[in-house]
Structures are given as C-alpha cells and as structure tokens.
Coordinates of C-alpha atoms in Angstrom, one line a residue:
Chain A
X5 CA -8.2 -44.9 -6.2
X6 CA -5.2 -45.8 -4.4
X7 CA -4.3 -43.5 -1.1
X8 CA -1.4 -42.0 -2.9
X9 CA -3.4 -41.1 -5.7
X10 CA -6.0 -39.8 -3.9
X11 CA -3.4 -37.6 -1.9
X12 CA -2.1 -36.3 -4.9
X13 CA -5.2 -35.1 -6.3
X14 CA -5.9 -33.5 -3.3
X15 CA -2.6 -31.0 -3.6
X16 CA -3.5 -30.4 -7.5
X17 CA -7.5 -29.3 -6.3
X18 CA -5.4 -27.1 -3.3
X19 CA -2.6 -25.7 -5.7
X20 CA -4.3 -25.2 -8.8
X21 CA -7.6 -24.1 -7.9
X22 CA -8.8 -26.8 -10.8
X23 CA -12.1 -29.0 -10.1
X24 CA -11.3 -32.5 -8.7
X25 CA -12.8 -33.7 -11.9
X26 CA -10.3 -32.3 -14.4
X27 CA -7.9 -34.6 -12.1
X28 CA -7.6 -37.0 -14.5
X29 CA -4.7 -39.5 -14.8
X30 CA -3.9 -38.5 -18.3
X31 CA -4.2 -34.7 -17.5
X32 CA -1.6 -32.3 -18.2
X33 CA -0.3 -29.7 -15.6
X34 CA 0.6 -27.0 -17.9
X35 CA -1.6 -27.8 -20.8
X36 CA -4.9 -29.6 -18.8
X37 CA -4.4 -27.9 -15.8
X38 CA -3.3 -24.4 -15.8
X39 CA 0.1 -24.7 -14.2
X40 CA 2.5 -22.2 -15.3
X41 CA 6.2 -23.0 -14.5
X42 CA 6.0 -22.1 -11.0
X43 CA 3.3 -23.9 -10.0
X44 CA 4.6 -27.0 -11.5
X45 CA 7.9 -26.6 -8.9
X46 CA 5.4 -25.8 -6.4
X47 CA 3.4 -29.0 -7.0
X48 CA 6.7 -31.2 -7.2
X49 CA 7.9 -29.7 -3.8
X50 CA 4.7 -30.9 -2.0
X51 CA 4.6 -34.2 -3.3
X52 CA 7.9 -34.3 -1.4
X53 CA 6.7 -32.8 1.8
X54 CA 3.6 -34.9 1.7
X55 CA 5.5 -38.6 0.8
X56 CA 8.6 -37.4 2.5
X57 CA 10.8 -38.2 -0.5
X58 CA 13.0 -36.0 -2.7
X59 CA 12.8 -35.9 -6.3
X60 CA 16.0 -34.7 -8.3
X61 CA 15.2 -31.8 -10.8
X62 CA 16.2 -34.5 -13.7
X63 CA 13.5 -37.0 -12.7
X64 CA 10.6 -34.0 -11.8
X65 CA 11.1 -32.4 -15.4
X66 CA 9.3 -35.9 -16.3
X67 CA 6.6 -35.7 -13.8
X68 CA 4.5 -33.8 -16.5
X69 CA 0.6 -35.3 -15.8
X70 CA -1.5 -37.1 -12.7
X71 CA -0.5 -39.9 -13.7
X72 CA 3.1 -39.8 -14.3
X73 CA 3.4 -38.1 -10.5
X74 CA 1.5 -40.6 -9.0
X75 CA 3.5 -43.9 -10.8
X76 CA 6.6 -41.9 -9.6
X77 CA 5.7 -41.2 -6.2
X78 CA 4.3 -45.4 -5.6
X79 CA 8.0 -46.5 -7.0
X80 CA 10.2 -44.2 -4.8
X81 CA 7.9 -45.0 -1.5
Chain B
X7 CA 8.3 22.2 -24.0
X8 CA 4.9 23.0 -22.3
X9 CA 4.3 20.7 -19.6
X10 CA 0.6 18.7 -19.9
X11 CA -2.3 19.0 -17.3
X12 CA -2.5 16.9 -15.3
X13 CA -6.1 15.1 -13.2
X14 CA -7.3 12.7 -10.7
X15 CA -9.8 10.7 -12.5
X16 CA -10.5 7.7 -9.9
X17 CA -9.3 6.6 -6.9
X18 CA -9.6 3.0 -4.5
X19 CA -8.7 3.0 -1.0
X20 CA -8.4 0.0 1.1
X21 CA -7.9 1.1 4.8
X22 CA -8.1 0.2 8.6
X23 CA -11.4 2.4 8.2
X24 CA -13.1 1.9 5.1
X25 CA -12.6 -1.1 2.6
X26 CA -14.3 1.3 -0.3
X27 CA -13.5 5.0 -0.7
X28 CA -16.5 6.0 0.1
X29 CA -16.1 4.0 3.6
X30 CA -12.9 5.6 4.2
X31 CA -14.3 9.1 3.3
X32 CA -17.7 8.5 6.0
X33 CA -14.7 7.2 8.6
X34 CA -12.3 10.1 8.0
X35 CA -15.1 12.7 8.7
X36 CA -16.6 11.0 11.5
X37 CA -13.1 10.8 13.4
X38 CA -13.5 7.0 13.5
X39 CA -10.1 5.4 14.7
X40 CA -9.3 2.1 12.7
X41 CA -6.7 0.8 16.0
X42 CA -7.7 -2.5 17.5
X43 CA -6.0 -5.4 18.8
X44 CA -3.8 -7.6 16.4
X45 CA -5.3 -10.4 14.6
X46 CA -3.0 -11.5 11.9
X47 CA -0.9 -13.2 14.6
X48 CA -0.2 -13.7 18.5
X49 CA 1.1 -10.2 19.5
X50 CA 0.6 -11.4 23.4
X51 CA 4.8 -11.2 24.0
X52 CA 4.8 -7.6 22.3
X53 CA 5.4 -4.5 23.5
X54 CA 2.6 -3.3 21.1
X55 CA -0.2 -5.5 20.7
X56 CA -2.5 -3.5 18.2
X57 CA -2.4 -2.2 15.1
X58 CA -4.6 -0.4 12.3
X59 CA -5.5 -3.5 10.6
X60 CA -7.6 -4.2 7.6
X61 CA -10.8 -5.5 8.6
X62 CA -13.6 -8.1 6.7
X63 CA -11.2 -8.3 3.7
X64 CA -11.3 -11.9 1.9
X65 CA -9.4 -11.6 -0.9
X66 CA -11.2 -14.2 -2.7
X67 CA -14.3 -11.8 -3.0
X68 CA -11.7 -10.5 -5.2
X69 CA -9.6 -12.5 -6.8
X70 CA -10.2 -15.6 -7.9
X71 CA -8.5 -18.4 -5.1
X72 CA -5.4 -19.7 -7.1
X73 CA -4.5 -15.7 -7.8
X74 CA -5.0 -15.0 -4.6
X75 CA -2.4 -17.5 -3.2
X76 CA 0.3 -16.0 -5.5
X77 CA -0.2 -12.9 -3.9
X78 CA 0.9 -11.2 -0.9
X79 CA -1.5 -9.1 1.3
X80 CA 0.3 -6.1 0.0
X81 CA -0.6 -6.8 -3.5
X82 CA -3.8 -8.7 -2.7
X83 CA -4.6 -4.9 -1.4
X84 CA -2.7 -3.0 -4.6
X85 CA -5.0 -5.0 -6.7
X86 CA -8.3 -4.5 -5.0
X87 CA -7.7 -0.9 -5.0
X88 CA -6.4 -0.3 -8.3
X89 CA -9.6 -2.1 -9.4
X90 CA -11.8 0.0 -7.8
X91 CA -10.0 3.4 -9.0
X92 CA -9.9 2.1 -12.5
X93 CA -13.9 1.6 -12.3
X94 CA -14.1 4.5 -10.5
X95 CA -12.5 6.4 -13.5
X96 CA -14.9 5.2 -16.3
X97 CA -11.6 4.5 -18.3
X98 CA -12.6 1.8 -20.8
X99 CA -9.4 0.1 -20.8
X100 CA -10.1 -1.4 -24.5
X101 CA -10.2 1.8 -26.1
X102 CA -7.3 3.3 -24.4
X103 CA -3.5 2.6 -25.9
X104 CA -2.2 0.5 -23.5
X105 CA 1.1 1.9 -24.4
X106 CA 0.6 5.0 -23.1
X107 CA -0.6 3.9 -19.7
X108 CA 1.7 3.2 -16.8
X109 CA 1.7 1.5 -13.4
X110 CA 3.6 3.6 -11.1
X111 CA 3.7 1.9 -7.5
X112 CA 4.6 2.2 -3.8
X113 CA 5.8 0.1 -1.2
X114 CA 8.0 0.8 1.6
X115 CA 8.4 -2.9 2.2
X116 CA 6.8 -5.5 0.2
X117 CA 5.8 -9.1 0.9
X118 CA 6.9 -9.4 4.5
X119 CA 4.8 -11.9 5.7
X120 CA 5.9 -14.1 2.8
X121 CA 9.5 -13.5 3.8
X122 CA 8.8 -13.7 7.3
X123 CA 7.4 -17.5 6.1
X124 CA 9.2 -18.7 4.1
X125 CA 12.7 -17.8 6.3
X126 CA 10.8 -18.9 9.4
X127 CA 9.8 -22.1 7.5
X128 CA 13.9 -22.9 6.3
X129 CA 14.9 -21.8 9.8
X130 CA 12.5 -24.5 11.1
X131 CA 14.1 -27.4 9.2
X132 CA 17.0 -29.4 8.5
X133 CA 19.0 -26.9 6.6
X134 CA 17.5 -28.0 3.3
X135 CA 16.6 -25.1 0.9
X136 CA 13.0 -25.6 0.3
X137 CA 11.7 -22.2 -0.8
X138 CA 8.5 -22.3 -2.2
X139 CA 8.7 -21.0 -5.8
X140 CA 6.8 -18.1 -5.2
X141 CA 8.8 -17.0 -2.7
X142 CA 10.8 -13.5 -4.2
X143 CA 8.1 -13.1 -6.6
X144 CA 5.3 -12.7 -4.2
X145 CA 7.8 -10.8 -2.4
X146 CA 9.2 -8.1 -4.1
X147 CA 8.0 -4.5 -3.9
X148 CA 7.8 -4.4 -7.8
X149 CA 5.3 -7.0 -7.9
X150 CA 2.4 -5.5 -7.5
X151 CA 2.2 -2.8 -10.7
X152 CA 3.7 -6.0 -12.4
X153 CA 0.4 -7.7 -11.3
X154 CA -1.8 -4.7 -12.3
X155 CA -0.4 -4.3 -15.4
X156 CA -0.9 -7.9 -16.0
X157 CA -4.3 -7.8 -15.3
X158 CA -5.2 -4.8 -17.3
X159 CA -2.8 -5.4 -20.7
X160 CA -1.0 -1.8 -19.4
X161 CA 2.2 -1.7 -21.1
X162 CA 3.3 1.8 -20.5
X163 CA 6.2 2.6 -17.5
X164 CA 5.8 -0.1 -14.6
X165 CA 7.5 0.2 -11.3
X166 CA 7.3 0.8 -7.7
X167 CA 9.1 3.6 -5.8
X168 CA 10.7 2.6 -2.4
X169 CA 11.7 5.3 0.0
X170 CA 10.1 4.3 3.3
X171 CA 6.8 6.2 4.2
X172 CA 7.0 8.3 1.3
X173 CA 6.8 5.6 -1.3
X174 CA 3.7 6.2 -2.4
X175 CA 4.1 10.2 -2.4
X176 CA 7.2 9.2 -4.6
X177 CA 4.9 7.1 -6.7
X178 CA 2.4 9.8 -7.4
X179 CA 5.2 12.4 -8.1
X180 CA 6.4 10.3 -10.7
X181 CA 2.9 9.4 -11.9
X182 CA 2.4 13.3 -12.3
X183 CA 5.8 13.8 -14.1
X184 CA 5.5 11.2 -16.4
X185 CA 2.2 12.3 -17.8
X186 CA 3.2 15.9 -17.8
X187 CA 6.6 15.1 -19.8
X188 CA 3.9 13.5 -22.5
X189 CA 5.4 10.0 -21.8
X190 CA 1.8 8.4 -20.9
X191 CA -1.4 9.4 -21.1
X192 CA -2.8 7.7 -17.9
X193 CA -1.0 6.5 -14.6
X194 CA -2.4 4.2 -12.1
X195 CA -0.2 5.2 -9.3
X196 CA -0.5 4.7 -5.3
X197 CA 0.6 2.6 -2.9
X198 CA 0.1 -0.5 -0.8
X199 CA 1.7 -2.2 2.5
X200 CA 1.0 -5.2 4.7
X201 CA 3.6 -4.7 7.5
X202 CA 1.7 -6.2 10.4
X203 CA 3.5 -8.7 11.0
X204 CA 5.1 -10.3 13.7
X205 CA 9.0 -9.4 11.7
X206 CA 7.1 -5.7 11.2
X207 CA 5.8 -5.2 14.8
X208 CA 9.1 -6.5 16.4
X209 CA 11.3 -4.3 14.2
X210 CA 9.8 -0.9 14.9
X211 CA 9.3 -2.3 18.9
X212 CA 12.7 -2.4 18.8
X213 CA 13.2 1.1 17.5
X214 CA 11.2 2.6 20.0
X215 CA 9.0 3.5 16.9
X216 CA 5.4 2.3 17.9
X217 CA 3.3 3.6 20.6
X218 CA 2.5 1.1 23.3
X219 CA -0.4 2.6 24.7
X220 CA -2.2 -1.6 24.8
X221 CA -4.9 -0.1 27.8
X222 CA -6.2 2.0 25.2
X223 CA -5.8 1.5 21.3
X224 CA -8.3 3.9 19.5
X225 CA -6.8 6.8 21.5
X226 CA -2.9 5.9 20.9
X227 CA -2.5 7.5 17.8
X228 CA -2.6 11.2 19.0
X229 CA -0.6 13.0 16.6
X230 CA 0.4 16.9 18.1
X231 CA -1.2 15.7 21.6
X232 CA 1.2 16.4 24.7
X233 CA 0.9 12.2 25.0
X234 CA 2.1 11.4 22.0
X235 CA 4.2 8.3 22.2
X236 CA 4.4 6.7 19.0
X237 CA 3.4 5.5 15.9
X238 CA 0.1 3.1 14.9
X239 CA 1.4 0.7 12.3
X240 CA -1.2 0.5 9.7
X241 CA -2.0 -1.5 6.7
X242 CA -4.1 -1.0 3.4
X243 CA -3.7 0.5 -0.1
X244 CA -4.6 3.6 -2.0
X245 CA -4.7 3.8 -5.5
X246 CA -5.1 7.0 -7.9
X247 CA -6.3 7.1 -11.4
X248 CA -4.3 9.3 -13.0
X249 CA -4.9 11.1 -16.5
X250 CA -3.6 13.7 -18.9
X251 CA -6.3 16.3 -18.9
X252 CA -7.3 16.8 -22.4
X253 CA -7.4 12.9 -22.6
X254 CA -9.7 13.0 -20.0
X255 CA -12.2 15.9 -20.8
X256 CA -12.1 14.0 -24.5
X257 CA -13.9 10.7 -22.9
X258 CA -16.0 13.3 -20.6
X259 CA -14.6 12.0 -17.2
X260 CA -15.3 12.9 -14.1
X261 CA -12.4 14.9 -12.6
X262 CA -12.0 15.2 -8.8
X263 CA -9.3 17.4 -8.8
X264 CA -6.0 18.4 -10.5
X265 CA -2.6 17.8 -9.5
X266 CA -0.5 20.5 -9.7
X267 CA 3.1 19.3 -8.4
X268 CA 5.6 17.9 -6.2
X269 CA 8.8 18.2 -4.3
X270 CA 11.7 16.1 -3.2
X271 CA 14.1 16.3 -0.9
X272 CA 16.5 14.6 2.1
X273 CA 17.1 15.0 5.1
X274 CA 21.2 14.2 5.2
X275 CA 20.6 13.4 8.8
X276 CA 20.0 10.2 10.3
X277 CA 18.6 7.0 9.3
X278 CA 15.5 7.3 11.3
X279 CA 15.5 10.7 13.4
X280 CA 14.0 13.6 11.6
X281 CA 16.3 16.7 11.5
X282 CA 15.2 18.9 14.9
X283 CA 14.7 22.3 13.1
X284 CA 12.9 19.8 9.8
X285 CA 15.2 21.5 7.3
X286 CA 14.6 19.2 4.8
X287 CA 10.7 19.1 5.1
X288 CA 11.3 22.8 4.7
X289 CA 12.9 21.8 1.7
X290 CA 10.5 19.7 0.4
X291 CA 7.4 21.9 1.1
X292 CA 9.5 24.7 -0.6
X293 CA 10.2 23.0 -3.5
X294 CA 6.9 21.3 -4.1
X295 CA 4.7 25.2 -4.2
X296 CA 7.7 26.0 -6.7
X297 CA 6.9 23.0 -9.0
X298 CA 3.3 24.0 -8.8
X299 CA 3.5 27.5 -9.1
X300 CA 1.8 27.9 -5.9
X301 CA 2.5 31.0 -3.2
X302 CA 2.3 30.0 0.4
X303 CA -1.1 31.8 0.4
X304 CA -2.6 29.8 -2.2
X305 CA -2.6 26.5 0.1
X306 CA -6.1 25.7 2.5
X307 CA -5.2 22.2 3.9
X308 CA -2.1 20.4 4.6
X309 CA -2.3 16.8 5.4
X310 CA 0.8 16.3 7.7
X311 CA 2.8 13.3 7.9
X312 CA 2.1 13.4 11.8
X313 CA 2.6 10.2 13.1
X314 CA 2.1 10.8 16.0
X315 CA 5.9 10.8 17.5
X316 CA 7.7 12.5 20.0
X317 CA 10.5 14.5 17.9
X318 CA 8.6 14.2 14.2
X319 CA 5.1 16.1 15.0
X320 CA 6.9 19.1 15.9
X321 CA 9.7 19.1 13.7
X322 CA 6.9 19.4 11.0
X323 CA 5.2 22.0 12.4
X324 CA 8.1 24.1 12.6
X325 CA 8.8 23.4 9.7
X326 CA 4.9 24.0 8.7
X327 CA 6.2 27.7 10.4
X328 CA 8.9 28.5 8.0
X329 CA 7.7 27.8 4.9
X330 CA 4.7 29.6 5.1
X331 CA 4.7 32.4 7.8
X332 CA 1.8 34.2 9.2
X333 CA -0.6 32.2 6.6
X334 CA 0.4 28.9 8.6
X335 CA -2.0 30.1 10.5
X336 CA -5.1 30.3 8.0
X337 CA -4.2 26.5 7.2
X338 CA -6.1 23.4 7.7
X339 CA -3.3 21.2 9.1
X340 CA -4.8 18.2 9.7
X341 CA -3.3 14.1 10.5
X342 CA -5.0 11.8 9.3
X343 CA -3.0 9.0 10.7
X344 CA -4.4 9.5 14.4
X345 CA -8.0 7.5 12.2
X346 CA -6.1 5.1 10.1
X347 CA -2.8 4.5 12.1
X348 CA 0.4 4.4 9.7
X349 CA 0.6 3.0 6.2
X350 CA 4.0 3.4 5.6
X351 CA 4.5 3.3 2.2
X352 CA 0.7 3.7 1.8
X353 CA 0.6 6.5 3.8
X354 CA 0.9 9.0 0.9
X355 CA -1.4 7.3 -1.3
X356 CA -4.4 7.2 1.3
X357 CA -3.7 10.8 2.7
X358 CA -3.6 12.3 -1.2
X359 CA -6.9 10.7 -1.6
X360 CA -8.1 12.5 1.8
X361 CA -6.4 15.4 -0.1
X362 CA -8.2 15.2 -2.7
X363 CA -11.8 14.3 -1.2
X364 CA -11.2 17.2 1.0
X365 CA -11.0 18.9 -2.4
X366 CA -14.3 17.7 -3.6
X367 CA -16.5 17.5 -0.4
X368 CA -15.3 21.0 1.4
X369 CA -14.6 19.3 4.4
X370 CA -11.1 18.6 6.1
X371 CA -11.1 15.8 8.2
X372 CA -9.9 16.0 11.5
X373 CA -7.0 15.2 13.8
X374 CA -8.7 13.0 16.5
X375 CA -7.5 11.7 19.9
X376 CA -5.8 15.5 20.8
X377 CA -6.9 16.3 24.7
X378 CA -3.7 17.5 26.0
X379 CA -1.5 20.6 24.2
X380 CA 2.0 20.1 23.4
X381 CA 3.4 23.7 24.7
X382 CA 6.4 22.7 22.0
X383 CA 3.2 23.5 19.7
X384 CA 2.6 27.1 18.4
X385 CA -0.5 27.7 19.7
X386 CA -2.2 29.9 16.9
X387 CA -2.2 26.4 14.3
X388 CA -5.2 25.4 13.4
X389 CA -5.0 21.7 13.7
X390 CA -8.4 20.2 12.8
X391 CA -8.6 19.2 16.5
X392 CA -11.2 16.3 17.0
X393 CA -13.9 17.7 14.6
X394 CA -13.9 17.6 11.0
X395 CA -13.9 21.1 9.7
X396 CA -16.3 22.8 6.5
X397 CA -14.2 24.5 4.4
X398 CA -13.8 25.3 0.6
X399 CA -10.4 23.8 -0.1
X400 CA -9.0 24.7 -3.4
X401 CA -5.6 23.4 -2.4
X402 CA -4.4 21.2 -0.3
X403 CA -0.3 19.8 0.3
X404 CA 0.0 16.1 1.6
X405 CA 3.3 15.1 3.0
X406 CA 5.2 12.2 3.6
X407 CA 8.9 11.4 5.4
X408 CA 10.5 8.1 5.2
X409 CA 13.0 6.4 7.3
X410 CA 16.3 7.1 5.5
X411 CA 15.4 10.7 5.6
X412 CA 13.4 10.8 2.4
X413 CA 10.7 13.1 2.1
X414 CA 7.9 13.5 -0.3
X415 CA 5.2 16.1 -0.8
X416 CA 2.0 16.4 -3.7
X417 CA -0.2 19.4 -4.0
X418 CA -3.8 19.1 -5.4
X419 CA -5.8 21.8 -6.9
X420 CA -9.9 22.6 -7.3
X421 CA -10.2 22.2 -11.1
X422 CA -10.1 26.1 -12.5

C-alpha cells in the first residue's frame, strides 16, 4: 500500500470508527462505511489538512469511495 | 379542563460528586465537596484555578467512539444521564407512544468547548474558513434532546430552555406543564452544562463572578458563610423521568415523588446583579406555592440557589423572609452548591433531584464549608449548617436565578 493510501485509511479508521478491514479500495463512505453527510465533509477537510491541498466542493462531491480519494489525492500532490 | 397529575418516575445525575445517582445521593449526605483543581485545561494564568469538575467520566463506556466525537461534553453528559433516568424509570420505551413523549432540555450555554475550538482553531490560521462540519451542531443548546430523542425514537415536544442558571428549572417547569395540559404522557426533562473551559473560566473571572480562594478549593464554595466570595463553576447533568400519573400507576412504576408546580418570574434589574431586596425571587417563590396550591406552611426544605456570592445569598434569604414569615424559620434551607460547585444551567436539574431524594430518603443534605456567620443573615434560619439533617420532607421548593435576571422555582410533593 502506498503512503498516501495508507494515510488515508488511517483518517477513515479515526473518523468513522469503521475497522481497518472494511477500508477497502472499492468501499463506499455513505453506503460501506457509515458516513452520513457530515462526516463525508469532515473526511474531505482532512485529507486537505493532512496532504496540504484544497479540494473544490465540485471535485470532493466525486470523492465517494477509498479509492476514488486516494487516486485524487496522488494526482493533485 | 382538569389539569393531569403529575410524577417523577426516574432520574440520572452526572455530577462533580457522584457519576450515578446513587453516588451523588452518598456524596450529598456526607457533605463531600466535588472542588479540585482544573484538569480540562492549563488554568495556571487564572485568577481561579479549580472548579467542580466531572471526574472518571470516558464517554466511550457510554457511547460508542464515533458518537461520542459528535458530541459535546454537554451532551456527552445529557445522554449519559438521560439513560440512566430512563432505566431508572422501568419505562419500556417500545410499548410507550413515542408521540406522546417529549424531550424537554436545559442548557445555559451549550457546546463551549467546541466553540472555544473551533474559533481558537480559525483564529490560529490563515484566515481560511475551515470549520469542521460538526461545528454548530455539536454546538448548539438544542442538541442534546435532539440527540436523546434520536436515540430513543421520542417524537413528542423536543427543545431546550435557555435562561442562564435556571435552564434546567425552566426545563422541568415546562416538562410539568406539558404533561399536565395532556400534551404528552412522559417528559424526559433536565439539564446539562460543560462550561469549564478556558472561554468559561475567563468570562466569569472577568465578572468578578468565581471565587478565587486557589489555597483552598473544597472549602471555597461557602454559600451564607461570612467568607463567601464567589461562585464554584461546576459541570455535569441531571436528568428527570417524567410521567403522567395514571400512565404511570398503569405500568406499576416506581414513583419518587410528585411534582406539584412552578413559578416564573424576572428580575427587571440588571444583567447580572440580583435585585438587593430579591423582589423577583419573591415573586417567583410566590407564584410557584400558587401554582401548586401550596400555603407557606406546607413547604419542609427549600434548596436555595445559593451560590455562594456576596450580594445573591442574602438577597435570597430575605427574600426566603418574605414569602414565608415566621415558618421560614421551621424550613430546611439548604445549598447544595457548596458539595457540587455551580451547574449553571444544570443547577436546577441536579438540585430537583436532591429535592426529590430528600423526598424519599427523609434526609436534607447539608450546607457545608459555613464556619463564619454572615450578621446580614437572620439568625433564627435553619440552614442545614455542615450536617445533613433527618427529617420527613413532604415538600420541598428548589430554586434557580439566571444571569439576565431569570428566575425559576419547582416544588415536589410526598406522593398522598
């Protein structure tokens, strides 16, 4: 696993209070996970602190899964 | 329209003396003082560097660890306590209608630490707006019957009453009204703070509020003491089953007491100075034996709001004078607050449950710390002094007084 992904798995366990297990690439926030719509802004707003980018409210409505945050967080580094 | 009966069927208390009610209770009567030095942050620059805080409380024993991060202290403590009242009450909340039970709250602040964070954290930073999502819902006052309602499926009235340190007197006043009117059949009412903060300590330090007695924190709240020089802040919740009292004799429930009314009333005063000659506690202790058909003689034990200032102990007391004569004098006046400090808009949910306890186990707690009389003090009050006292209390007053001038008073009765 990659150091961003790893990273990023590590603020889903924190935030979601979901077992590092269920972090799965494919996994859903809202529908795998347990995130309501607040913790999915939460979750978006760390990535940012922790990889010291921003991500515009257009792109972070596509961030929906593990995956799709990590792929987005690799390009904008 | 005949107004319903109305009875305490469970209470939870969450206090700097007891995290259980039965831990409170053992603390109250054995004139334990909850005061210590701060914890929750570095109080070493403050003029008052101790508080009544809650002690040994992980809210994850609670609530489960993502919950509990969505939470403020505050309602980390309302939900703890309502818990503990609504398994107190036996209520079997899949056979009640849901409808017809409410969530009636207080808070005279709310989520400060979460405001004091998250400002602190956008102060701190480039000017960028990055408030954490669950920033004005962990915040808000309201929040925590919203959580207890969510919890429980209770779909009935759901709101929390704000005036200052008679929130949660507020809260129960409503509580009793709405079950009386026939609106709901059960209220889970009370009232929770978590105000020791570094924002809470420095604001009332800066009022002149807050005793600074540092050398000596378990004697510094000293309510009707000649010494007197302030206020304990306090933190914790209270929380009171509620229950219409056929409703409650139907599912054969244990019933600690009834309560029999309230009263309102301002001051029209000052924002934080009582009125000298208390006219409005007058008021409010006037109004509240009118609204339970209660004669002055009728009452055993009053649970002041004595908090142990300068100007509002004996204000009260006068005030204690007026209303009720010559049979002030056959009263248990009693403060509570020199054990568990002051829980603002707690205060009244804690001290109704000392009400009501007193109630139940014939014994008024006392008023500890007192070693030097206040000659501002009539004399011939019987002021629970240092010992808890025996006594068959079949009413007993609470009152609460809120910055703003707000002022709140319940009255509990020995079930006839």
């Amino acid at each position: 696993m990659s150091d961003i992904a790893s990273r990023v798995k590590a603020i889903i366990v924190d935030k979601l209070g979901v077992d590092e297990n269920e972090v799965v690439p494919e996994a859903s926030f809202t529908n795998d996970l347990g995130a309501d719509s607040l913790d999915t802004v939460e979750l978006i707003m760390e990535f940012e602190k922790e990889f010291d980018i921003q991500i515009p409210d257009d792109q972070a409505e596509n961030i929906a899964t593990v995956g799709q945050a990590v792929k987005y967080i690799e390009e904008a580094k | 329209m005949k107004l319903k009966r109305v009875v305490v069927t469970g209470l939870g208390a969450l206090t700097p003396i007891g995290n259980t009610v039965d831990e409170y209770w053992n603390g109250l009567v054995n004139g334990v003082s909850g005061a210590a030095p701060v914890t929750h942050f570095d109080a070493s620059k403050f003029k008052t560097q101790f508080a009544c805080e809650v002690k040994n409380f992980d809210p994850t024993d609670f609530i489960d660890r993502k919950e509990a991060r969505r939470m403020d202290r505050f309602a980390q403590y309302a939900m703890v306590t309502a818990d503990e009242a609504l398994k107190d009450s036996g209520i079997d909340i899949d056979k009640v209608n849901k409808y017809r039970v409410g969530v009636i709250w207080g808070a005279g602040i709310g989520g400060l630490e979460t405001f004091q964070e998250e400002v602190t954290n956008f102060a701190l930073g480039d000017g960028s707006p990055r408030f954490n999502p669950f920033f004005i819902p962990k915040m808000i006052a309201d929040i925590a019957p919203g959580l207890i309602s969510i919890k429980n499926g209770f779909m009935g009235p759901n709101y929390t009453t704000v005036s200052a340190c008679a929130s949660s007197a507020n809260a129960i006043f409503d509580a009793l009204n709405s079950i009386r009117l026939g609106a709901t059949d059960v209220v889970v009412t009370g009232g929770s703070e978590a105000a020791v903060t570094a924002a809470g300590m420095g604001g009332f330090n800066a009022m002149h509020a807050m005793s600074t007695r540092n050398d000596d924190p378990k004697t510094a709240s000293r309510p009707f003491d000649a010494n007197r020089d302030g206020f304990v802040l306090g933190e914790g919740s209270g929380a009171l089953v509620l229950e219409e009292y056929e409703h409650a004799i139907a599912r054969g429930a244990k019933i600690y007491a009834e309560i029999v009314g309230g009263g309102l009333s301002s001051d029209a005063y000052h924002m934080t100075a009582p009125h000298p000659e208390g006219i409005g506690v007058v008021a409010v202790m006037e109004n509240c034996l009118e609204n339970a058909g209660l004669k002055s003689a009728d009452v055993d034990a009053i649970n002041t709001h004595g908090t142990s200032t300068p100007l509002g102990d004996v204000a009260e007391l006068k005030a204690i004078g007026k209303v009720f004569g010559e049979n002030a004098y056959n009263i248990n006046i009693n403060s509570t607050k020199s054990m568990t400090g002051h829980l603002l808009g707690a205060a009244g949910a804690i001290e109704a449950i000392a009400s009501i306890l007193a109630i139940e186990k014939g014994v008024v707690p006392p008023t500890i710390n007192h070693s030097t009389v206040d000659e501002n003090i009539d004399p011939k009050l019987n002021l629970t002094l240092n010992k808890a006292q025996k006594r068959d209390v079949k009413v007993a007053m609470s009152n609460t007084f809120g910055f703003g001038g707000h002022n709140a008073c319940v009255v509990f009765k020995k079930l006839d």
